[in-house]
Tab-separated table of C-alpha atoms and ligand atoms in Angstrom:
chain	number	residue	atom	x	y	z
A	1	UNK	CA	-7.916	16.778	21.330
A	2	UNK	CA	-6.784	17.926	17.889
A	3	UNK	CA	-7.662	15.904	14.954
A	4	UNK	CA	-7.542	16.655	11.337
A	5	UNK	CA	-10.108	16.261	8.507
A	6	UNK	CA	-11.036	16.131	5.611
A	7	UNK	CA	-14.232	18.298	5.204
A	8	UNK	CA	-14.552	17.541	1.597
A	9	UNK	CA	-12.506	17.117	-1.175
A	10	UNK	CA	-9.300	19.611	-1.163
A	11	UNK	CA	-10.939	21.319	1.345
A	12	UNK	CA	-8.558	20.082	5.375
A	13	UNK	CA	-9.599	21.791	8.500
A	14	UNK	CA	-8.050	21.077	12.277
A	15	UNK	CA	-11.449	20.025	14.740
A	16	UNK	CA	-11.894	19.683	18.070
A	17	UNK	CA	-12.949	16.047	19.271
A	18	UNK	CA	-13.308	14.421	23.016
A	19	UNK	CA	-11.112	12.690	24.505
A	20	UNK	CA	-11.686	8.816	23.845
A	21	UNK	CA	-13.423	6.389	26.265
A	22	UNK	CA	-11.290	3.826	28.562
A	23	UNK	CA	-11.253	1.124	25.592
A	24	UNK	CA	-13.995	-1.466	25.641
A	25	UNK	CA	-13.613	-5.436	25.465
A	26	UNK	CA	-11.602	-6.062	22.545
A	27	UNK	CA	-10.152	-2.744	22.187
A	28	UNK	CA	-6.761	-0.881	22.666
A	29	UNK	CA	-6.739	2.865	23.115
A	30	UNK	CA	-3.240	4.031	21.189
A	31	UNK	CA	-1.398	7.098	20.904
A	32	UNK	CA	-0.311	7.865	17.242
A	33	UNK	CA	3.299	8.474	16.740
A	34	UNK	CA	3.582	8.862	13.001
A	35	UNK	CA	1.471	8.643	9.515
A	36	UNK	CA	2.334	7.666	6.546
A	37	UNK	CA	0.282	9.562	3.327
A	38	UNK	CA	-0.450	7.149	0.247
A	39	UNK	CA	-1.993	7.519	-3.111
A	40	UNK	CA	-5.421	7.012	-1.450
A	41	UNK	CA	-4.840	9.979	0.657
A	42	UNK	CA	-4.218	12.014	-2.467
A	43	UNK	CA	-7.193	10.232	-4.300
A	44	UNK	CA	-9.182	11.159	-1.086
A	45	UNK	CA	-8.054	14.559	-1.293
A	46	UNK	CA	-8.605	15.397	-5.123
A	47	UNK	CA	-12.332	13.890	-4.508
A	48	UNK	CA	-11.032	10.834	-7.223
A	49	UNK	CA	-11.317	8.004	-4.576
A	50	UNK	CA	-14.636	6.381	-5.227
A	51	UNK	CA	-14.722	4.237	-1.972
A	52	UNK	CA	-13.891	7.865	-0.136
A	53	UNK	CA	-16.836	9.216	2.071
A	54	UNK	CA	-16.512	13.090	3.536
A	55	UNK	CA	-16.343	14.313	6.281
A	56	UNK	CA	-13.050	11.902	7.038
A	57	UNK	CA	-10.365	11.790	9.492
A	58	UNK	CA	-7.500	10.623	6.871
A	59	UNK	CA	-4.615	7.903	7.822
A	60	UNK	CA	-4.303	4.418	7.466
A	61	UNK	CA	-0.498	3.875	7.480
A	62	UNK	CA	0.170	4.455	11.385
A	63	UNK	CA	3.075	3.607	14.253
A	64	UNK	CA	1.425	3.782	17.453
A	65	UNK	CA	1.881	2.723	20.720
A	66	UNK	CA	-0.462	1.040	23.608
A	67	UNK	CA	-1.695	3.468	26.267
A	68	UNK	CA	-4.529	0.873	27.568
A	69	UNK	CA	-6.376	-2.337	26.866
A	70	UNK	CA	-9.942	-2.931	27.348
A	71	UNK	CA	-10.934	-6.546	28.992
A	72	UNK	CA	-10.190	-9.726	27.077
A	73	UNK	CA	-6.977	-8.335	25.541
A	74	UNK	CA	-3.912	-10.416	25.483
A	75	UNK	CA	-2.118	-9.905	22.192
A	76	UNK	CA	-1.072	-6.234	22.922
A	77	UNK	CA	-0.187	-4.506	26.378
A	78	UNK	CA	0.455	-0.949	27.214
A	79	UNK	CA	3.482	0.309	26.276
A	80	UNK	CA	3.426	-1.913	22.994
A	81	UNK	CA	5.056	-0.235	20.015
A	82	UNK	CA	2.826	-1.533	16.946
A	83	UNK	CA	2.025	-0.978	13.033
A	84	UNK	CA	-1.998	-1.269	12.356
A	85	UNK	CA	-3.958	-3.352	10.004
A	86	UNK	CA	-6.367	-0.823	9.160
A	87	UNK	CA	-8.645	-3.106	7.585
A	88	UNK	CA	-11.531	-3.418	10.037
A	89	UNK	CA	-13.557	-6.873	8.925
A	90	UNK	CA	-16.812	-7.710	10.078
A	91	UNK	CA	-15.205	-11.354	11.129
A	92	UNK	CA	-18.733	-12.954	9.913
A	93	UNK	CA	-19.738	-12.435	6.244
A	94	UNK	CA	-18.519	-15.630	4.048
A	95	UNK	CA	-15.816	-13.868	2.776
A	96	UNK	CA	-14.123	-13.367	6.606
A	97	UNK	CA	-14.827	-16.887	7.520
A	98	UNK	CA	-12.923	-17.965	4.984
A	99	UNK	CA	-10.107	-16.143	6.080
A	100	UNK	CA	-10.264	-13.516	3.436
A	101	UNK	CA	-10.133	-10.796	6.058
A	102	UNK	CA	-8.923	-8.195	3.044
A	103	UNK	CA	-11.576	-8.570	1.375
A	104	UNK	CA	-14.914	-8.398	4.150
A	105	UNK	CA	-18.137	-7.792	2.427
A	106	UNK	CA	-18.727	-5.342	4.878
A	107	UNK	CA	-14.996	-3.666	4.877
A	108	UNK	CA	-14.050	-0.806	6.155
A	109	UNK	CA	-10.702	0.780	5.862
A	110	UNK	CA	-9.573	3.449	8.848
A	111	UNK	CA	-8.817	6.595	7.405
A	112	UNK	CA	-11.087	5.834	4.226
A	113	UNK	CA	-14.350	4.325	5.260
A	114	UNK	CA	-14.143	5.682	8.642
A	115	UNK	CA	-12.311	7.545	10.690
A	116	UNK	CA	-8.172	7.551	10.731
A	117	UNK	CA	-5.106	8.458	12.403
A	118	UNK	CA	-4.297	11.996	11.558
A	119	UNK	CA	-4.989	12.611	15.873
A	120	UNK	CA	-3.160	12.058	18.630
A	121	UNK	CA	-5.330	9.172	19.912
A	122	UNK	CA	-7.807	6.522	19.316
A	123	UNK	CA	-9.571	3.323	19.995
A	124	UNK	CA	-8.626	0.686	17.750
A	125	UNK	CA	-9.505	-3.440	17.691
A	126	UNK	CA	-6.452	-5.011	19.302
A	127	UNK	CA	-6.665	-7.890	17.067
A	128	UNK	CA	-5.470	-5.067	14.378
A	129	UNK	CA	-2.023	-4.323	16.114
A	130	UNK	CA	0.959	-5.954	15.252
A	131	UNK	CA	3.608	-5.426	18.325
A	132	UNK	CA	7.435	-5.058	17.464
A	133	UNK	CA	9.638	-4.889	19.954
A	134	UNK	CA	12.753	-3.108	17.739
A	135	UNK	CA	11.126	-1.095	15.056
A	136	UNK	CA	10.681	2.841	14.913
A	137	UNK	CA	7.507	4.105	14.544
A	138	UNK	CA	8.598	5.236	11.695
A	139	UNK	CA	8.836	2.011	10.289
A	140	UNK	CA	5.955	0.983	11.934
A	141	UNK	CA	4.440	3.050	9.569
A	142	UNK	CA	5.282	1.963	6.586
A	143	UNK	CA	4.064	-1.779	7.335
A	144	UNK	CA	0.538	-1.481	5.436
A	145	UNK	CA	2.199	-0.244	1.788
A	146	UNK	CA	4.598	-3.164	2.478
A	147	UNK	CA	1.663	-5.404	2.903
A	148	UNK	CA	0.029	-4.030	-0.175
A	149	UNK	CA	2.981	-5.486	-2.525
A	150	UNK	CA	3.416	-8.911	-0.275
A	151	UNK	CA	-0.195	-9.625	-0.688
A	152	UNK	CA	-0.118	-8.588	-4.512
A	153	UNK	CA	3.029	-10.781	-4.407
A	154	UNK	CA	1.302	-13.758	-2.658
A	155	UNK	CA	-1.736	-13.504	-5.230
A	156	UNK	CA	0.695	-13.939	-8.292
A	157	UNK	CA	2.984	-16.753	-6.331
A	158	UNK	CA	5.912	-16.520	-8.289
A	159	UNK	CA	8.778	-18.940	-8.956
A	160	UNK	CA	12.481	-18.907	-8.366
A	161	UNK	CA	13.129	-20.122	-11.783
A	162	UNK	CA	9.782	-17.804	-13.042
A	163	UNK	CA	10.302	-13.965	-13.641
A	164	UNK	CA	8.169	-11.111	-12.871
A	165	UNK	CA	7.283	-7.888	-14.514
A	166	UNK	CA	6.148	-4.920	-12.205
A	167	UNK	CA	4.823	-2.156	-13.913
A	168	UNK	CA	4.343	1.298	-12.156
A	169	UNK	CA	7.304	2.097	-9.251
A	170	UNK	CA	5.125	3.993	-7.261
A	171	UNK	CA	5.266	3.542	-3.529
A	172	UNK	CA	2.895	0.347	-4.224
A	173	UNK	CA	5.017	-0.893	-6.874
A	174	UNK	CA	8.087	-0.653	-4.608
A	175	UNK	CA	6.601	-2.932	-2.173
A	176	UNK	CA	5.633	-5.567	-4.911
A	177	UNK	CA	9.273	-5.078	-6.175
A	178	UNK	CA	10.277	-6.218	-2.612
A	179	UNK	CA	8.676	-9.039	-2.585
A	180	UNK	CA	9.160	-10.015	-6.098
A	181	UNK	CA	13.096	-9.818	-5.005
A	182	UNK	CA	12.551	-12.145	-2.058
A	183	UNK	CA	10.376	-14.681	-4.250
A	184	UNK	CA	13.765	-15.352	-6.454
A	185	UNK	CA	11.866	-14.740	-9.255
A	186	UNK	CA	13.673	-12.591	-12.026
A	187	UNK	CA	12.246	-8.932	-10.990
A	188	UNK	CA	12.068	-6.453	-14.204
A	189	UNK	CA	10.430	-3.117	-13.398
A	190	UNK	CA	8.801	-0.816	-16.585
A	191	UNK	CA	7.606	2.924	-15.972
A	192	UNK	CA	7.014	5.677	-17.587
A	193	UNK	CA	9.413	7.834	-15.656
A	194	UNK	CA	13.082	7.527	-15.651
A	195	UNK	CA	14.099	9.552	-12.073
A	196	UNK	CA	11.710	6.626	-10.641
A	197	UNK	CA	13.435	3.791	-12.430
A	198	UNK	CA	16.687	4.947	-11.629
A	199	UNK	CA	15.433	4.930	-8.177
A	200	UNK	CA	14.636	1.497	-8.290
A	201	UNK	CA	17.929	0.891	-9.658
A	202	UNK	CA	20.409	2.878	-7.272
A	203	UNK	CA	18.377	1.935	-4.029
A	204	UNK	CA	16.362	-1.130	-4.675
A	205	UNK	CA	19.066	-2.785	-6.835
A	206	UNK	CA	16.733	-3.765	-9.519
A	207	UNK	CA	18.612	-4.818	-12.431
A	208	UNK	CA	16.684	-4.407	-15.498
A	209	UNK	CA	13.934	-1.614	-15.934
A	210	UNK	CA	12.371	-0.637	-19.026
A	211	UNK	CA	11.153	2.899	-19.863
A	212	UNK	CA	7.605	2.257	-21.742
A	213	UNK	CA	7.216	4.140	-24.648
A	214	UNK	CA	4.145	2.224	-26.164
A	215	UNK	CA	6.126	1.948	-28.802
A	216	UNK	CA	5.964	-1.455	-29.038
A	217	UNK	CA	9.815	-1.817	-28.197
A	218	UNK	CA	8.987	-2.933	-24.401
A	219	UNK	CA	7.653	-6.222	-25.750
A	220	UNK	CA	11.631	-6.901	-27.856
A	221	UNK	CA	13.503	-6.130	-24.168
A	222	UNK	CA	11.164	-8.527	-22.095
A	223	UNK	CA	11.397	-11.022	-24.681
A	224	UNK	CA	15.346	-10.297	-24.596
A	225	UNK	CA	14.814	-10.446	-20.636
A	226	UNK	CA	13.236	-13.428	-20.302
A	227	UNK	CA	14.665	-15.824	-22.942
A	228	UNK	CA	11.861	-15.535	-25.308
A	229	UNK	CA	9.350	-16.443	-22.739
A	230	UNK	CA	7.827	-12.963	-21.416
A	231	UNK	CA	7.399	-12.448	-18.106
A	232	UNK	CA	5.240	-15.768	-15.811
A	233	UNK	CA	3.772	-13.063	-13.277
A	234	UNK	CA	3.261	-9.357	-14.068
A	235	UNK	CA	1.954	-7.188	-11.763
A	236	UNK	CA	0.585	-3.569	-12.867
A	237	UNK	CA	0.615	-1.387	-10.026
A	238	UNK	CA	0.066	2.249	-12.093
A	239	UNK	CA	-4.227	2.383	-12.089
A	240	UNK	CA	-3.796	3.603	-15.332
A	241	UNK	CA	-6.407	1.800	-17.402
A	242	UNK	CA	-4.000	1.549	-20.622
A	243	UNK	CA	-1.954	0.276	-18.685
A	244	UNK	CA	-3.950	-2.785	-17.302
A	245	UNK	CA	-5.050	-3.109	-20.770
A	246	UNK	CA	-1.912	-3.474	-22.294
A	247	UNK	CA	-0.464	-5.613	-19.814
A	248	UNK	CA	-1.975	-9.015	-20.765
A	249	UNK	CA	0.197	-8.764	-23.798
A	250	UNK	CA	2.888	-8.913	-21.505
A	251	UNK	CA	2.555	-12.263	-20.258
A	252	UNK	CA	4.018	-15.711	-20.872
A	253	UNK	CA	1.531	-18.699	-21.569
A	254	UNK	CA	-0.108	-20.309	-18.680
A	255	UNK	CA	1.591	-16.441	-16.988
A	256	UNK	CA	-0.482	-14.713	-14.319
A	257	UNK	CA	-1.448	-10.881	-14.283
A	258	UNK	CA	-2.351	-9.249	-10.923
A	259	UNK	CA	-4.231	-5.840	-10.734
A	260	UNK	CA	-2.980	-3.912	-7.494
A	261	UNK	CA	-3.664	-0.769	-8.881
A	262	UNK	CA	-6.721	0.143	-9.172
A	263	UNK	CA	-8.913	2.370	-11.962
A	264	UNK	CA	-12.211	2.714	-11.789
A	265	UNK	CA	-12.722	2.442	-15.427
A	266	UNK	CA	-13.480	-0.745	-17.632
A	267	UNK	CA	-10.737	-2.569	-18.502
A	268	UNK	CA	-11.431	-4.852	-21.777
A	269	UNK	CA	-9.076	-7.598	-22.484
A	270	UNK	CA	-8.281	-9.683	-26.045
A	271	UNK	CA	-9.784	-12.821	-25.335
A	272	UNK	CA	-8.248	-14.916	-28.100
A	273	UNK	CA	-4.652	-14.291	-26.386
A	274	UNK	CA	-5.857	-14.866	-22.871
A	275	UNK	CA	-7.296	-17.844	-24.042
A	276	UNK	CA	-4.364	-18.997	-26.545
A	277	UNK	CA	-1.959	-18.761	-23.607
A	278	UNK	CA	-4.344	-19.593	-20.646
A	279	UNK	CA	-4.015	-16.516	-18.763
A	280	UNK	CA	-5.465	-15.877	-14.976
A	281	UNK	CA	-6.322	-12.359	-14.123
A	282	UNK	CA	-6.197	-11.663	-10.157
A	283	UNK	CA	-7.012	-8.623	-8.532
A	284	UNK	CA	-5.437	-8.166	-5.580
A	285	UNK	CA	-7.016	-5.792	-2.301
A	286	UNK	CA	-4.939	-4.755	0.990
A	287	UNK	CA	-3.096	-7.564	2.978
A	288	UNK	CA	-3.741	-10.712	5.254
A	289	UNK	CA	-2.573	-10.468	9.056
A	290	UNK	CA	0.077	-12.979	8.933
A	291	UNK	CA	1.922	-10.230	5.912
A	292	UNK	CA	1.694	-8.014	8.865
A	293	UNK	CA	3.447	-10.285	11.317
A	294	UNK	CA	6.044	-11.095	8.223
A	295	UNK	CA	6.978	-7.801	7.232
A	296	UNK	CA	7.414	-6.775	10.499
A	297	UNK	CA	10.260	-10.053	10.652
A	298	UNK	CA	11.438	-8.885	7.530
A	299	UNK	CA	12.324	-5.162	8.892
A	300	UNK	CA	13.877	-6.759	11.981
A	301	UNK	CA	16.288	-8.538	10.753
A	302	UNK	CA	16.809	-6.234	8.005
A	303	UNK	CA	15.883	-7.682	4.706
A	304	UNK	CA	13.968	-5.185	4.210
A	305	UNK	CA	14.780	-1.442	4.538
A	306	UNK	CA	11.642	0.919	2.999
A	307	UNK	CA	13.820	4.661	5.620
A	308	UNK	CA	15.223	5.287	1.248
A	309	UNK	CA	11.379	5.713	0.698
A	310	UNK	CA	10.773	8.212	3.340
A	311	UNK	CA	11.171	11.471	1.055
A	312	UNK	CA	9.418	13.869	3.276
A	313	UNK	CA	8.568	14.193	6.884
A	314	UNK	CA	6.464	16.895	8.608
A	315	UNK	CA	5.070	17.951	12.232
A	316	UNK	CA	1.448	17.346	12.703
A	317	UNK	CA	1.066	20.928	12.544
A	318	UNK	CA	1.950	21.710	9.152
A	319	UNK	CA	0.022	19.012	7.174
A	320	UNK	CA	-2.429	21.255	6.400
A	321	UNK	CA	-0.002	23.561	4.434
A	322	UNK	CA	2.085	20.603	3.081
A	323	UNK	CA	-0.480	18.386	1.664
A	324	UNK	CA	-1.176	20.482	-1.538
A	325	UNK	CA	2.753	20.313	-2.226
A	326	UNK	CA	3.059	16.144	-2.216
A	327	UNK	CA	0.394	16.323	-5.106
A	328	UNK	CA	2.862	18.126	-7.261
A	329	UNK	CA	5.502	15.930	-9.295
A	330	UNK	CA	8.233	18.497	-8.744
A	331	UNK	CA	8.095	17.448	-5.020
A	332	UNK	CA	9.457	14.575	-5.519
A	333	UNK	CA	7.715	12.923	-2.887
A	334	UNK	CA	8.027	9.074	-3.023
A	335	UNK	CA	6.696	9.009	0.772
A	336	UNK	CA	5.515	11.610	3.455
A	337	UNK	CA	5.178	10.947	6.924
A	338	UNK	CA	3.803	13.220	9.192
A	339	UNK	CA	5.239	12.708	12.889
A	340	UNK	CA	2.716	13.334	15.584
A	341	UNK	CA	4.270	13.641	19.107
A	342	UNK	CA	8.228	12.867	19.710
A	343	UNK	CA	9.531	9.782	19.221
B	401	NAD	N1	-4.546	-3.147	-4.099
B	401	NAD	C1	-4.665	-2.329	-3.089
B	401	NAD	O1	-5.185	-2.710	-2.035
B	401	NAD	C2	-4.122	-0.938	-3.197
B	401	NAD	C3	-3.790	-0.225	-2.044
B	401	NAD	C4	-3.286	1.068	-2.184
B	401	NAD	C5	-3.148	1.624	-3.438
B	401	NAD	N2	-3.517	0.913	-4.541
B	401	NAD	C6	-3.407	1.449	-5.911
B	401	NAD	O2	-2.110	1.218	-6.411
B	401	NAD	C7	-1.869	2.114	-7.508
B	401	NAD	C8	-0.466	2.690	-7.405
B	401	NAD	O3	-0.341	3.511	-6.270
B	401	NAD	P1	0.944	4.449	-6.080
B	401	NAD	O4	0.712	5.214	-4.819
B	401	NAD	O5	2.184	3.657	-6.221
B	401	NAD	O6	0.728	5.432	-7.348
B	401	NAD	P2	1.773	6.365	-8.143
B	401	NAD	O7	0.913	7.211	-9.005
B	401	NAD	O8	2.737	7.000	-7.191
B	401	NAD	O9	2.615	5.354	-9.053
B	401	NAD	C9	2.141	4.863	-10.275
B	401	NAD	C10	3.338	4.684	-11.187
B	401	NAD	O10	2.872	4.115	-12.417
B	401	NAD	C11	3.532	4.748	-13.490
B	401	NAD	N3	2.703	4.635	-14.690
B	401	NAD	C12	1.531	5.269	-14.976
B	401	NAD	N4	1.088	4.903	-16.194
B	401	NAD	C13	1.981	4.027	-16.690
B	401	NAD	C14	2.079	3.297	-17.910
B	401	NAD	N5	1.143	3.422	-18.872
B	401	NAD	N6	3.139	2.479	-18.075
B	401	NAD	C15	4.093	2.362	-17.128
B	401	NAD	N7	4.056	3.036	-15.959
B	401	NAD	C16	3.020	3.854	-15.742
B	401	NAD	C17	3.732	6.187	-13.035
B	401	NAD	O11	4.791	6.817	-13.749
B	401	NAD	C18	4.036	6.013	-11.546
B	401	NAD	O12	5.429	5.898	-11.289
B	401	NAD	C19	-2.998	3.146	-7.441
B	401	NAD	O13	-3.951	2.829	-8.433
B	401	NAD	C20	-3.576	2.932	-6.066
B	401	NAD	O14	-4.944	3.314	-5.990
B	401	NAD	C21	-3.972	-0.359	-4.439
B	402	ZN	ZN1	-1.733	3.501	1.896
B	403	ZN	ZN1	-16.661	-9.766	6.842
């Protein structure tokens, strides 16, 4: 079987593995239908990813189906068409019996912390598929970014009468933008890059962005925005540092600011305003189960439609030579998905 790593950073090769066992009590062995590539695949790529370890198998955004179940199995059967959680928990640290599966102790994330889905099969917990009985695999797919923003979303919890400011409309600030949208929340989206916030615009039917300048101006049009108030929830999703660092100044009193990017430099924050207008600041890591199960409802019935995202697909065969292209802005490349086997 034909698998692709990553040997080290910028450095893919195609390897020979074995075939995988029958699955084991617990398990399901699936057959990978298509991948989607996210900033951490780039990140893992340029060597910029601290949590990244090498060799790796990349992929953590995967449609796959059931080929078998191991013993105890009941949630998935073969045949099942499913999106993965690829957040493998250790179910007994203190942090996964309190239901904070996202955020194990011991956490491992496929494709990052061990092995992926960039090959044509593997042996997966079943507890980690999420069955839908309509949904390409396609869309299957792009599940985990979805549950990225919904759990950024959740962390924030904002109002119908609140509003929200996302900042960055990357592929992870997309999926906060969703959610923001479905909250009822006002939804204003700032970036640095017009093509993206016309995106958000034209296909996402935001209806106010602001380009930031860091000219200060940003802070007269959310005022404008937001009847003098600022925004009650901002999310930055750009992991740039002056970003984060800036955005506290962005938030109404008693507001909430929610870190889904993620830098891995210090981030120092004015204490006098925090404290003047009794900020919280949450981080926010990967997604809860149930956002699975919900986004997957969402697609179904349509309230949700990420195929606009889907910029560039390629055959399992080519990643290799693609890969280096996605990095480059002139691609244009909101989301790749490599398709592995016919659908
Ligand atoms: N919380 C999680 O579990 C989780 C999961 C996956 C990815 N991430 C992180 O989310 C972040 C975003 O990922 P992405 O794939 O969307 O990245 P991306 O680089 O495609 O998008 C970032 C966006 O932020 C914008 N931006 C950068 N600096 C800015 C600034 N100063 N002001 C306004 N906009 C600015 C960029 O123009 C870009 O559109 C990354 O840091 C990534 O590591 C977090
Ligand atoms: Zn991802
Ligand atoms: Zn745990």
């Amino acid at each position: 079987m034909k698998a692709i790593q990553l040997e080290k950073p910028q450095h893919f090769r195609r390897i020979d593995l074995p075939e995988p066992s029958a699955p084991g009590p617990g398990e399901a062995l699936v057959r990978v239908h298509r991948v989607g590539i996210c900033g951490t695949d780039y990140s893992g790529y340029l060597g910029k990813m601290p949590f990244y370890s090498y060799p790796r198998i990349p992929g953590h955004e995967l449609g796959v189906e059931v080929v078998a179940v191991g013993e105890g199995v009941i949630n998935v059967r073969k045949g099942d068409h499913c999106a993965v959680e690829p957040y493998i928990n250790c179910q007994t640290c203190s942090s996964c019996r309190r239901g904070h599966t996202n955020c194990c102790e011991n956490h491992q994330t496929l494709g990052v912390h061990c092995d992926g889905g960039l090959r044509p099969q593997f042996l997966v917990p079943a507890r980690k598929l999420h069955v839908s009985r309509t949904l390409a695999f396609e869309q299957l797919a792009l599940v985990e970014t979805l549950g990225i923003g919904c759990h950024a979303i959740n962390r924030g919890n904002p109002q119908p009468n609140e509003s929200v400011l996302v900042i960055g409309a990357g592929p992870i600030g997309l999926s906060v933008i969703e959610f923001a949208k479905i909250s009822g929340a006002r939804t204003i989206v700032m970036d640095l890059s017009e093509p993206r916030l016309d995106f958000c615009k034209t296909v996402m039917g935001v209806k106010h962005t602001i380009v930031a300048k860091g000219d200060g101006a940003e802070i007269e049009r959310l005022k404008e925005l937001t009847d003098g108030s600022m925004p009650h929830v901002v999310v930055d999703a750009t992991g740039s540092q002056k970003s984060m660092t800036q955005a506290l100044t962005y938030c109404a009193f008693a507001g909430r600011l929610v870190f889904v990017g993620i830098t891995s430099q210090e981030i120092a924050v004015p204490h006098p305003l925090m404290h003047r207008r009794e900020l919280s600041l949450l981080a926010s890591r990967n997604a809860l189960a149930p956002d699975f199960t919900r986004i997957i409802r969402l697609i179904e019935e349509g309230t949700i439609d990420t195929r606009p995202w889907i910029t560039h697909r390629t055959g399992f065969d080519d990643v290799i030579g693609q890969f280096p292209n996605w990095l480059k802005p002139e691609s244009g490349v909101i989301k790749a998905v490599v398709e592995i086997g016919i659908e």
